Amino acid sequence: MRSKKTNNLLEQFRRDITRCVRCGACSTVCPTFLADRRESRSPRGRMALIEAVLDGKLRISDVYKDRLATCAGCLACESACASGVPFSRIILAAREQAVRESGPGIVASIVSAALKNPALMRSFSWLAPAALHYGKGSVRGQGKTDTVTGRHGDAGRKARADERSTRGRGDSATGTKGRVAFFPGCAVDHFQPDIGSATVRVLEALGYEVVVPKGLVCCGRPFLSLGDRPAAEELARKNTDILASLDVDAVVTSCASCGLTFKKDYPTLLALSRREPVRVQDIHAFLAGKTGALDLAPSPLKVTWHDPCHLGRGQGLAKTGREVLMSVPGIELVEMKYPDRCCGFGGVMRVSHPSLSSAIGEAKAKDIAATHADVVIAGCPGCRMQIADSLRRAGSEIQVVHTVQVIEAALRNAEYGVRSAERETAGTKK
C-alpha cells in the first residue's frame, strides 16, 4: 500500500516526473551513469524509481536510497532535458521522504552532527583527509609551495569572524569604497582557508572594508542533500538574520555551492518564516568589471578552467568567471575538452561513495592533463579539493587554485616589484 506521507511529499512532483519521456539525453551527461553505466544511476532511472515509490509499487529500500545518494547534484541532466524536468528538486524531495520513513543512516548522522557543531567541525577539519578519502595536500592547499601563490599549501591566514570587526562603516574620507560582508562557508572556513584569505585581500585592495560576521553557520546545502530540510531551514534563518542585520553594501562568497544555495534555495527555505532572503553574490560576479582598478603584475601562466557545476549551470557565471580570470595580464587560457563536466565531488556523495566519486574525478584529471596546463582554475573550494586529489592519484603535479588566488598573487607580486624598485632607488641615491 502506498504510504500517505510519500503521497503528501512527492505527489506535488507527479506531473514533473511524468514529463520524463525516458529519452536518455540526460544519461549522456550524467557523471554517475557515465562512471558505472548502471541505468538505475541515470537521471531517467532515478525518475522511474521515484515514480514507482510514489505509486506504491516499490518500497523505500537501501538500494533505492543508494541511487538517490549517488546523484552528484551537478544539474547537467536539467540542462540536457528537452522536457524541462526539475530532476534536482525531485531527487531532494525523494531524499527527504526517505529520511522521514526510514531514518538518515549512520553516515548521514555523523556528517550532520559534525556540521551542526562548530567544535566537532574544527576537529573534523583535521580528520577530513580520511573522511573524504583524500590525501592531506588535497584538502589544505597543495601540500607544497604553490606555483601560483608562492606559498605553502597549509599557509594563509584564516579569515575568521574574530579577525574582522562588524562595527563601523566604510567612509569616503578614509578612502574606502564601502563595506562588504564575506560568507566563507564550511569548505573555505575549515578546509581551504587560503581561499578566504585571498578573497579578503583582493576585496581590501579594491578599497572595501571586509567583515566576516560572527555566528554564521553552514549554508544548509549538505542538509538538503541529506534529506534534512528542517535543519536546512533553521540554518537559513540563522544566516539570514545575521546578514540582514549588517550595515553593508554587499555580501559575497567564494563558494559556488553556497552562492547557489542562497540564490536558489533560500527563498523556499525561508518561506514558512516569512523572511526575505539576503542577496549574496558569488565573488566572480562581484569582481566583474572591478579588477581593472587593481595594480596586477603579469602572471605568465598557462592555465585551464574548470566550470564548477554550481557556478556555471547553477548560476550562469561560466563566462563571467573566465573574464575575471583573464583580467590578470599574462594568463594563457587553454580550454579542456569538457570544462563543464562534473569533477565528482558531489558534497556528501564524496563521503558516502568515494569510489564512484574518484572514478568521475579520474575522467576530469585526464581532460586536464591533455591541456598540458601548469595550473587548473576552479572557482569553488569543493572542486579544488576533488580535482587536486584526482590529479595526485594520476601522478600529476598540476596545481589547482581558486580564481581569487591568482588575482591575489598578481597583487602581491606587483607590490613586491614596487618595493624592490624603491630599495634599488634608495641604494642608488646612497
JSON list of C-alpha atoms in Angstrom, two decimals, residues 148 295-301 327-331 406 409-411 413-414 417:
[
{"chain": "A", "resi": 148, "resn": "VAL", "atom": "CA", "xyz": [50.82, 30.48, -8.36]},
{"chain": "A", "resi": 295, "resn": "ASP", "atom": "CA", "xyz": [47.63, 47.02, -9.96]},
{"chain": "A", "resi": 296, "resn": "LEU", "atom": "CA", "xyz": [48.34, 43.46, -11.10]},
{"chain": "A", "resi": 297, "resn": "ALA", "atom": "CA", "xyz": [51.75, 42.11, -12.05]},
{"chain": "A", "resi": 298, "resn": "PRO", "atom": "CA", "xyz": [51.86, 39.97, -15.21]},
{"chain": "A", "resi": 299, "resn": "SER", "atom": "CA", "xyz": [51.37, 36.29, -14.45]},
{"chain": "A", "resi": 300, "resn": "PRO", "atom": "CA", "xyz": [52.82, 34.21, -17.31]},
{"chain": "A", "resi": 301, "resn": "LEU", "atom": "CA", "xyz": [50.79, 31.11, -16.51]},
{"chain": "A", "resi": 327, "resn": "SER", "atom": "CA", "xyz": [41.79, 40.34, -16.32]},
{"chain": "A", "resi": 328, "resn": "VAL", "atom": "CA", "xyz": [45.14, 39.20, -14.89]},
{"chain": "A", "resi": 329, "resn": "PRO", "atom": "CA", "xyz": [47.79, 40.10, -17.50]},
{"chain": "A", "resi": 330, "resn": "GLY", "atom": "CA", "xyz": [49.91, 37.30, -18.90]},
{"chain": "A", "resi": 331, "resn": "ILE", "atom": "CA", "xyz": [47.38, 34.50, -18.40]},
{"chain": "A", "resi": 406, "resn": "VAL", "atom": "CA", "xyz": [45.56, 34.13, -8.97]},
{"chain": "A", "resi": 409, "resn": "ALA", "atom": "CA", "xyz": [49.23, 36.57, -6.20]},
{"chain": "A", "resi": 410, "resn": "ALA", "atom": "CA", "xyz": [49.38, 39.15, -9.02]},
{"chain": "A", "resi": 411, "resn": "LEU", "atom": "CA", "xyz": [48.64, 41.87, -6.47]},
{"chain": "A", "resi": 413, "resn": "ASN", "atom": "CA", "xyz": [53.89, 40.34, -6.98]},
{"chain": "A", "resi": 414, "resn": "ALA", "atom": "CA", "xyz": [53.13, 43.90, -8.10]},
{"chain": "A", "resi": 417, "resn": "GLY", "atom": "CA", "xyz": [58.09, 44.77, -7.57]}
]
